[in-house]
PDB file of C-alpha atoms in Angstrom:
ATOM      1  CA  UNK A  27     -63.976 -54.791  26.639  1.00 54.00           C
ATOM      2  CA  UNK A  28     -64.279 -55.001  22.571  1.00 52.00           C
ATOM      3  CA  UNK A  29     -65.113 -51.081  23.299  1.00 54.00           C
ATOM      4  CA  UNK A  30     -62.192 -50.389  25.129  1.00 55.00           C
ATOM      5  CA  UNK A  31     -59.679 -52.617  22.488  1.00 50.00           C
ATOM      6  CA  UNK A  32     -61.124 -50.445  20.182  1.00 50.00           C
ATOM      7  CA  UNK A  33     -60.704 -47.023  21.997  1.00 51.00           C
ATOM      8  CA  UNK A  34     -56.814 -48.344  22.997  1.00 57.00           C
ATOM      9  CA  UNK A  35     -56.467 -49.243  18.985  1.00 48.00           C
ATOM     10  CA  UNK A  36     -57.583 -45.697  17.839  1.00 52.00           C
ATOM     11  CA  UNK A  37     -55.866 -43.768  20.573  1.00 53.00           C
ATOM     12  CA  UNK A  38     -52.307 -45.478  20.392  1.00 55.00           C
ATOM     13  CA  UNK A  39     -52.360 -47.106  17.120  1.00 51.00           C
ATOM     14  CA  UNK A  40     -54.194 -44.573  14.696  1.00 49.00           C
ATOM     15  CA  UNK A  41     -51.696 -41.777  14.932  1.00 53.00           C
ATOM     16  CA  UNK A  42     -48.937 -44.450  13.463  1.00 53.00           C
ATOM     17  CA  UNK A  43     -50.651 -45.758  11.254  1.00 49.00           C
ATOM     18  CA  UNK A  44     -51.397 -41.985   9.772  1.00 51.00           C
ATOM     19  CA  UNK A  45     -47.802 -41.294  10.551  1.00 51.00           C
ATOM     20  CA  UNK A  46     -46.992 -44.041   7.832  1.00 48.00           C
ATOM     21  CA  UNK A  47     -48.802 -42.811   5.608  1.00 54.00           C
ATOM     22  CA  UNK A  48     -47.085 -41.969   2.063  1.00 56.00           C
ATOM     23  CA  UNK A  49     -47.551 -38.471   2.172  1.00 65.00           C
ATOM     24  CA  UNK A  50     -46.209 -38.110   5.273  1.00 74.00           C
ATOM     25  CA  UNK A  51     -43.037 -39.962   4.181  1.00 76.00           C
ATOM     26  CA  UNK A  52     -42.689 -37.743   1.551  1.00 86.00           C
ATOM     27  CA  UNK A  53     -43.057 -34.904   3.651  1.00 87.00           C
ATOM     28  CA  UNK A  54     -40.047 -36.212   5.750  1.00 89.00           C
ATOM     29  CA  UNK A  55     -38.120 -36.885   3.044  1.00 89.00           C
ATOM     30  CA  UNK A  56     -38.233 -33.547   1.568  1.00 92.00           C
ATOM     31  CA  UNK A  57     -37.572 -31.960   5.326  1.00 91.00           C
ATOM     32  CA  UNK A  58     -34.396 -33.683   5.494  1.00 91.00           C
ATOM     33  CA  UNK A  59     -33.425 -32.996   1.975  1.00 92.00           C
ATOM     34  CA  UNK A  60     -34.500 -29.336   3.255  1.00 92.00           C
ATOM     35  CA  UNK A  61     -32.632 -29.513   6.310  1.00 91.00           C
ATOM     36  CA  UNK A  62     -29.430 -31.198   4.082  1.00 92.00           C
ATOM     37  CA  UNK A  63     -29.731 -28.386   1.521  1.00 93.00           C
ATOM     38  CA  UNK A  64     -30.310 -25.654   4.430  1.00 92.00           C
ATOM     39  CA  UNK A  65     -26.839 -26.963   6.095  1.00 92.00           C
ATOM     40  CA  UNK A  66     -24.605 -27.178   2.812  1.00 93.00           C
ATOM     41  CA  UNK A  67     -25.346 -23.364   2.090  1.00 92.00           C
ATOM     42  CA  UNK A  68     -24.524 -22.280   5.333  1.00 93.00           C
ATOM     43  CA  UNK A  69     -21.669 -24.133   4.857  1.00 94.00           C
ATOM     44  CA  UNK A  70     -20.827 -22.453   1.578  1.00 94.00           C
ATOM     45  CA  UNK A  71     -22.009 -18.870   2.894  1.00 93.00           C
ATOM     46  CA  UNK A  72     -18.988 -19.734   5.294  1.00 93.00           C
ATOM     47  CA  UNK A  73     -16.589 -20.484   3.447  1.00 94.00           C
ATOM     48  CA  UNK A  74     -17.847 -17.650   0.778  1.00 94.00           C
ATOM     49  CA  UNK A  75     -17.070 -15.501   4.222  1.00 90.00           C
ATOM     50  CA  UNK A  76     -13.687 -16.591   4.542  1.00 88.00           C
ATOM     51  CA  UNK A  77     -12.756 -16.141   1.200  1.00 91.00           C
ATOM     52  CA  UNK A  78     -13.667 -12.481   1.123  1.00 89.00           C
ATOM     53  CA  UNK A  79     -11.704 -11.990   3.999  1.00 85.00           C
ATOM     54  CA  UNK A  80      -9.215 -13.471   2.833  1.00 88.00           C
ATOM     55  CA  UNK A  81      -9.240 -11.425  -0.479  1.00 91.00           C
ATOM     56  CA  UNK A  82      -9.899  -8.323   1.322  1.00 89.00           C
ATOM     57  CA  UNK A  83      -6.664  -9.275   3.724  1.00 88.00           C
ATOM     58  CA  UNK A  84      -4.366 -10.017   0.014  1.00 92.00           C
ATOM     59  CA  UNK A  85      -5.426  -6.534  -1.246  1.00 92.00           C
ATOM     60  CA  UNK A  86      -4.705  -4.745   1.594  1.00 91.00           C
ATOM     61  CA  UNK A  87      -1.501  -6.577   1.712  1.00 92.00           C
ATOM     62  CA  UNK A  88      -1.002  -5.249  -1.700  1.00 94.00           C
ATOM     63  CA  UNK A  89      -1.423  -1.715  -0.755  1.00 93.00           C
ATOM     64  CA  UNK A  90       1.147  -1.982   1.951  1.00 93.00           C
ATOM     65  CA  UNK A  91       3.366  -3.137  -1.138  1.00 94.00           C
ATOM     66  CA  UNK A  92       2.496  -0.229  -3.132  1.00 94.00           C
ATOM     67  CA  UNK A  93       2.671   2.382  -0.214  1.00 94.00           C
ATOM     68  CA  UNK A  94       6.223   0.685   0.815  1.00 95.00           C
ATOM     69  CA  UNK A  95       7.552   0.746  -3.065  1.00 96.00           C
ATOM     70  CA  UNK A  96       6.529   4.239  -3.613  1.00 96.00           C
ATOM     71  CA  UNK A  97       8.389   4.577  -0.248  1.00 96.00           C
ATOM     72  CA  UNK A  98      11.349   3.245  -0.951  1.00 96.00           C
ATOM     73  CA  UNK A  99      11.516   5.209  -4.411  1.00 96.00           C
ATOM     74  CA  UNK A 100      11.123   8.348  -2.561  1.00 96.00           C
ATOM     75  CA  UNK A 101      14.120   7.598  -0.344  1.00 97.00           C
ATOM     76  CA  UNK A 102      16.250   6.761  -3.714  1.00 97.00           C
ATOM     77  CA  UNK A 103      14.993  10.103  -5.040  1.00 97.00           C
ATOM     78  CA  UNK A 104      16.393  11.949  -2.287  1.00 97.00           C
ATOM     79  CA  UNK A 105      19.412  10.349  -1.922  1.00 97.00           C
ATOM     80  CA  UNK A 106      20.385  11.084  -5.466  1.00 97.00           C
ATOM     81  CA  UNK A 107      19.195  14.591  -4.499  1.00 97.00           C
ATOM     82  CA  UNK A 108      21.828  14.545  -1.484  1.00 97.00           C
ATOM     83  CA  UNK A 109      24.408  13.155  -3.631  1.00 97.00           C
ATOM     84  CA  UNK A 110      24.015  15.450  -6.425  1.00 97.00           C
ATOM     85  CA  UNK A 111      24.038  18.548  -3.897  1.00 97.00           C
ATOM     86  CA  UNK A 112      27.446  16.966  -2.402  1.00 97.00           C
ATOM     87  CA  UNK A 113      28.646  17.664  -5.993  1.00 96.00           C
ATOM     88  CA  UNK A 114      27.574  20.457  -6.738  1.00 96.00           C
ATOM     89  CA  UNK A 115      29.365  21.932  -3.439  1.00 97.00           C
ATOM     90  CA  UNK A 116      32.186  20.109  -4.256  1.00 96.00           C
ATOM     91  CA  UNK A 117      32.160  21.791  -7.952  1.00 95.00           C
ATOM     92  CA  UNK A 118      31.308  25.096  -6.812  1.00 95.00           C
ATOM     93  CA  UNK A 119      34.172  24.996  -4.201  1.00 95.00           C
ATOM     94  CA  UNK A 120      36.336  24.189  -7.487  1.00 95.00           C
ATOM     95  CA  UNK A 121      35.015  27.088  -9.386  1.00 93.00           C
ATOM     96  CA  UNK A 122      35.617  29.586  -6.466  1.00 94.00           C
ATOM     97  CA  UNK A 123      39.157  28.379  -5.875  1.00 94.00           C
ATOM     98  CA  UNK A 124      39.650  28.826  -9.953  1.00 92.00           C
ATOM     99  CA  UNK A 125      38.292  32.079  -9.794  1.00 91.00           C
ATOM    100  CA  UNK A 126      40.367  33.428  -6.862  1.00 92.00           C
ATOM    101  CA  UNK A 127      43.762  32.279  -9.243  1.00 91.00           C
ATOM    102  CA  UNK A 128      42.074  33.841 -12.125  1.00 88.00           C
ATOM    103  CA  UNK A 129      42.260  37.026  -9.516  1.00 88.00           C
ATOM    104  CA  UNK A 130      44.916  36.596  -8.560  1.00 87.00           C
ATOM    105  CA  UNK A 131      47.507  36.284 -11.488  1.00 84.00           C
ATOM    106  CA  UNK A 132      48.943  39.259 -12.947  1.00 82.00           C
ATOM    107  CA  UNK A 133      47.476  40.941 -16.489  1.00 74.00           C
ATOM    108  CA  UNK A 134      50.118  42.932 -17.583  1.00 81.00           C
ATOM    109  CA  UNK A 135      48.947  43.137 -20.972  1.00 84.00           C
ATOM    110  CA  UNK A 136      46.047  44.083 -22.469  1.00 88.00           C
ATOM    111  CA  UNK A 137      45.806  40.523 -24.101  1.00 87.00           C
ATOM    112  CA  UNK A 138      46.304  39.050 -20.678  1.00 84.00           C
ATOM    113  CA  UNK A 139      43.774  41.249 -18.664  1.00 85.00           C
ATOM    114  CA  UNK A 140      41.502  40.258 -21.937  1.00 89.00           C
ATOM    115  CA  UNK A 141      41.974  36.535 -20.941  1.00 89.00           C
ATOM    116  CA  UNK A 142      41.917  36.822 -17.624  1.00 88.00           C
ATOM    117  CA  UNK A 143      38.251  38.643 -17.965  1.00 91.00           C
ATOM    118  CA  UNK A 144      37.099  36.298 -20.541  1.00 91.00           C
ATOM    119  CA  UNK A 145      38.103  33.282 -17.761  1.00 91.00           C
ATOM    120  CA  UNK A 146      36.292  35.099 -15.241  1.00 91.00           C
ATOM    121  CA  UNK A 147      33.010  35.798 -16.645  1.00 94.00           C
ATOM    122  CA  UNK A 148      32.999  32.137 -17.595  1.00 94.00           C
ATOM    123  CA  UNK A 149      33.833  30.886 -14.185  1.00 92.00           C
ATOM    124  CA  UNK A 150      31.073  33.318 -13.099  1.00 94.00           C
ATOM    125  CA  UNK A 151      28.479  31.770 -15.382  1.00 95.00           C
ATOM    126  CA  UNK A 152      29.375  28.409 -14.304  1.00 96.00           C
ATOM    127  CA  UNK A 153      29.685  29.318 -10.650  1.00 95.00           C
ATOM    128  CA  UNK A 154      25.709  31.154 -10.805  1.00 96.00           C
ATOM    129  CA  UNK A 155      24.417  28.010 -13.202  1.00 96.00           C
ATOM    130  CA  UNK A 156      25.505  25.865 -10.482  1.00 95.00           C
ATOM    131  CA  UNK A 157      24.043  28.101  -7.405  1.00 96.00           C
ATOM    132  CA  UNK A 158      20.887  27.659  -9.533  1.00 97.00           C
ATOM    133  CA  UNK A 159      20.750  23.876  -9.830  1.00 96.00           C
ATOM    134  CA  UNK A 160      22.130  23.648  -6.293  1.00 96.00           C
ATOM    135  CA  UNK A 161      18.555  26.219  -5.039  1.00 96.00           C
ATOM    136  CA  UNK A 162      16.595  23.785  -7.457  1.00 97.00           C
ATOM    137  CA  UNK A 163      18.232  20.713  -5.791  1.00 97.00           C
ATOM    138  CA  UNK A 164      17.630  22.248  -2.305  1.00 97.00           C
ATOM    139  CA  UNK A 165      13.744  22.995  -2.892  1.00 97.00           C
ATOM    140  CA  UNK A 166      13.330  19.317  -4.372  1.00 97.00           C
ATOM    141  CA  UNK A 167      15.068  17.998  -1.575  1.00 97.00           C
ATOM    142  CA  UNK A 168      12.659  19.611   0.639  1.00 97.00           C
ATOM    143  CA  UNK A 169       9.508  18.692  -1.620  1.00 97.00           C
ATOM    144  CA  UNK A 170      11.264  14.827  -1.245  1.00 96.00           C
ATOM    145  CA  UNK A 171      11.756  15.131   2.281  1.00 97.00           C
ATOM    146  CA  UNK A 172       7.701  16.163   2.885  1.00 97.00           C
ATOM    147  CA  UNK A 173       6.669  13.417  -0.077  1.00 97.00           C
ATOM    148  CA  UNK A 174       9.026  10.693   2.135  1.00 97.00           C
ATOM    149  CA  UNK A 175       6.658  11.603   5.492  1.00 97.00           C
ATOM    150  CA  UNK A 176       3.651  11.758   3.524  1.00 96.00           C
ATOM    151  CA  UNK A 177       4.280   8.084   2.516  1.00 96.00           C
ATOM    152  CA  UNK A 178       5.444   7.276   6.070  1.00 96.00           C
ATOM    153  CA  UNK A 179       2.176   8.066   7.284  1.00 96.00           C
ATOM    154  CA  UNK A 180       0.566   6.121   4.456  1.00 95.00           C
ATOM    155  CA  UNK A 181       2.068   3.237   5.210  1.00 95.00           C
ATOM    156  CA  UNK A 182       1.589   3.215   8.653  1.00 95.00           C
ATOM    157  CA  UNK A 183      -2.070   3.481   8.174  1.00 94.00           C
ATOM    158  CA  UNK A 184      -2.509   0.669   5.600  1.00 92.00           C
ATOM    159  CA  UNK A 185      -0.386  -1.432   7.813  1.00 92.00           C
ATOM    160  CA  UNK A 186      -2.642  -0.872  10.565  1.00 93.00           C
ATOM    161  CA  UNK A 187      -5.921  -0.987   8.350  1.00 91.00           C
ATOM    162  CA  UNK A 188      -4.025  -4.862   7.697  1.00 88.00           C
ATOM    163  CA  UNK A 189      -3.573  -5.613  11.071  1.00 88.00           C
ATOM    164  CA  UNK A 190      -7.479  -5.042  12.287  1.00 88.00           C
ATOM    165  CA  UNK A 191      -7.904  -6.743   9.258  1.00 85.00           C
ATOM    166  CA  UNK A 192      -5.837  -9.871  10.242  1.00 82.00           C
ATOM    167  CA  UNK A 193      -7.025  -9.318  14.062  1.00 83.00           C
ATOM    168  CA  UNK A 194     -10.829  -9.708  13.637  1.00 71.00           C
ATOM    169  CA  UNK A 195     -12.418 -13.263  13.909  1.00 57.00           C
TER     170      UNK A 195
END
């Protein structure tokens, strides 16, 4: 029986009484200051996650901006364009209604028919410097026009480069 007390001691309590020992406490200790350690930087690798998202998500937001300013200035540009051809058909409608008087009056004299030429070769000038800004005005309309659907397109795309942004988890 005294064998047996003694094979029950070393079988059940042996192992605990190794367990306890102070190295092994140590060793448990420094697992759960492991394990503590091992959860607090995946907690941090988390929220390191979310704030590069985040960041990545403000930027992009911030080229939207840029795309949509650069927009919007485009659209001024050309409507300053439009309004500025409006005037200069307006002021070359002037001119051609001066110059058809100018044609039309009489030049009896030789002073008069002097005038009258002198009036006309100005109107002229005016009338082709205007037909010059008003071709210049046309082709930047046109370059505006192409720069405004460049920049549509632009912003479209950054917009939806924000949205899969903003959609994934």
């Amino acid at each position: 029986m005294r064998k047996m007390s003694l094979v029950i001691l070393l079988v059940f309590v042996a192992p605990r009484v190794t367990a306890l020992s102070p190295g092994d406490a140590e060793d448990r200790d420094t697992r759960a200051q492991l394990a503590e350690m091992n959860s607090t930087l995946k907690e941090m690798v988390l929220l390191l996650k979310e704030q590069a998202a985040m960041q990545k998500s403000d930027l992009l937001m911030r080229r939207v901006t840029l795309a949509s300013t650069e927009l919007a200035a485009a659209q001024e540009r050309l409507r300053r364009l439009d309004q500025e051809a409006i005037a200069l058909k307006s002021d070359q409608g002037e001119f051609e209604g001066m110059l058809s008087r100018v044609q039309a009056e009489d030049a009896t004299s030789e002073e008069a028919r002097a005038t009258r030429q002198s009036r006309m070769s100005g109107i002229k000038s005016r009338l082709a410097a205007i037909q010059d800004r008003s071709g210049a005005v046309t082709r930047e309309t046109i370059s505006a026009q192409n720069e405004i659907e460049t920049l549509r397109r632009e912003v479209q795309d950054w917009r939806n480069v924000l949205d899969k942004a903003l959609v994934k988890p």
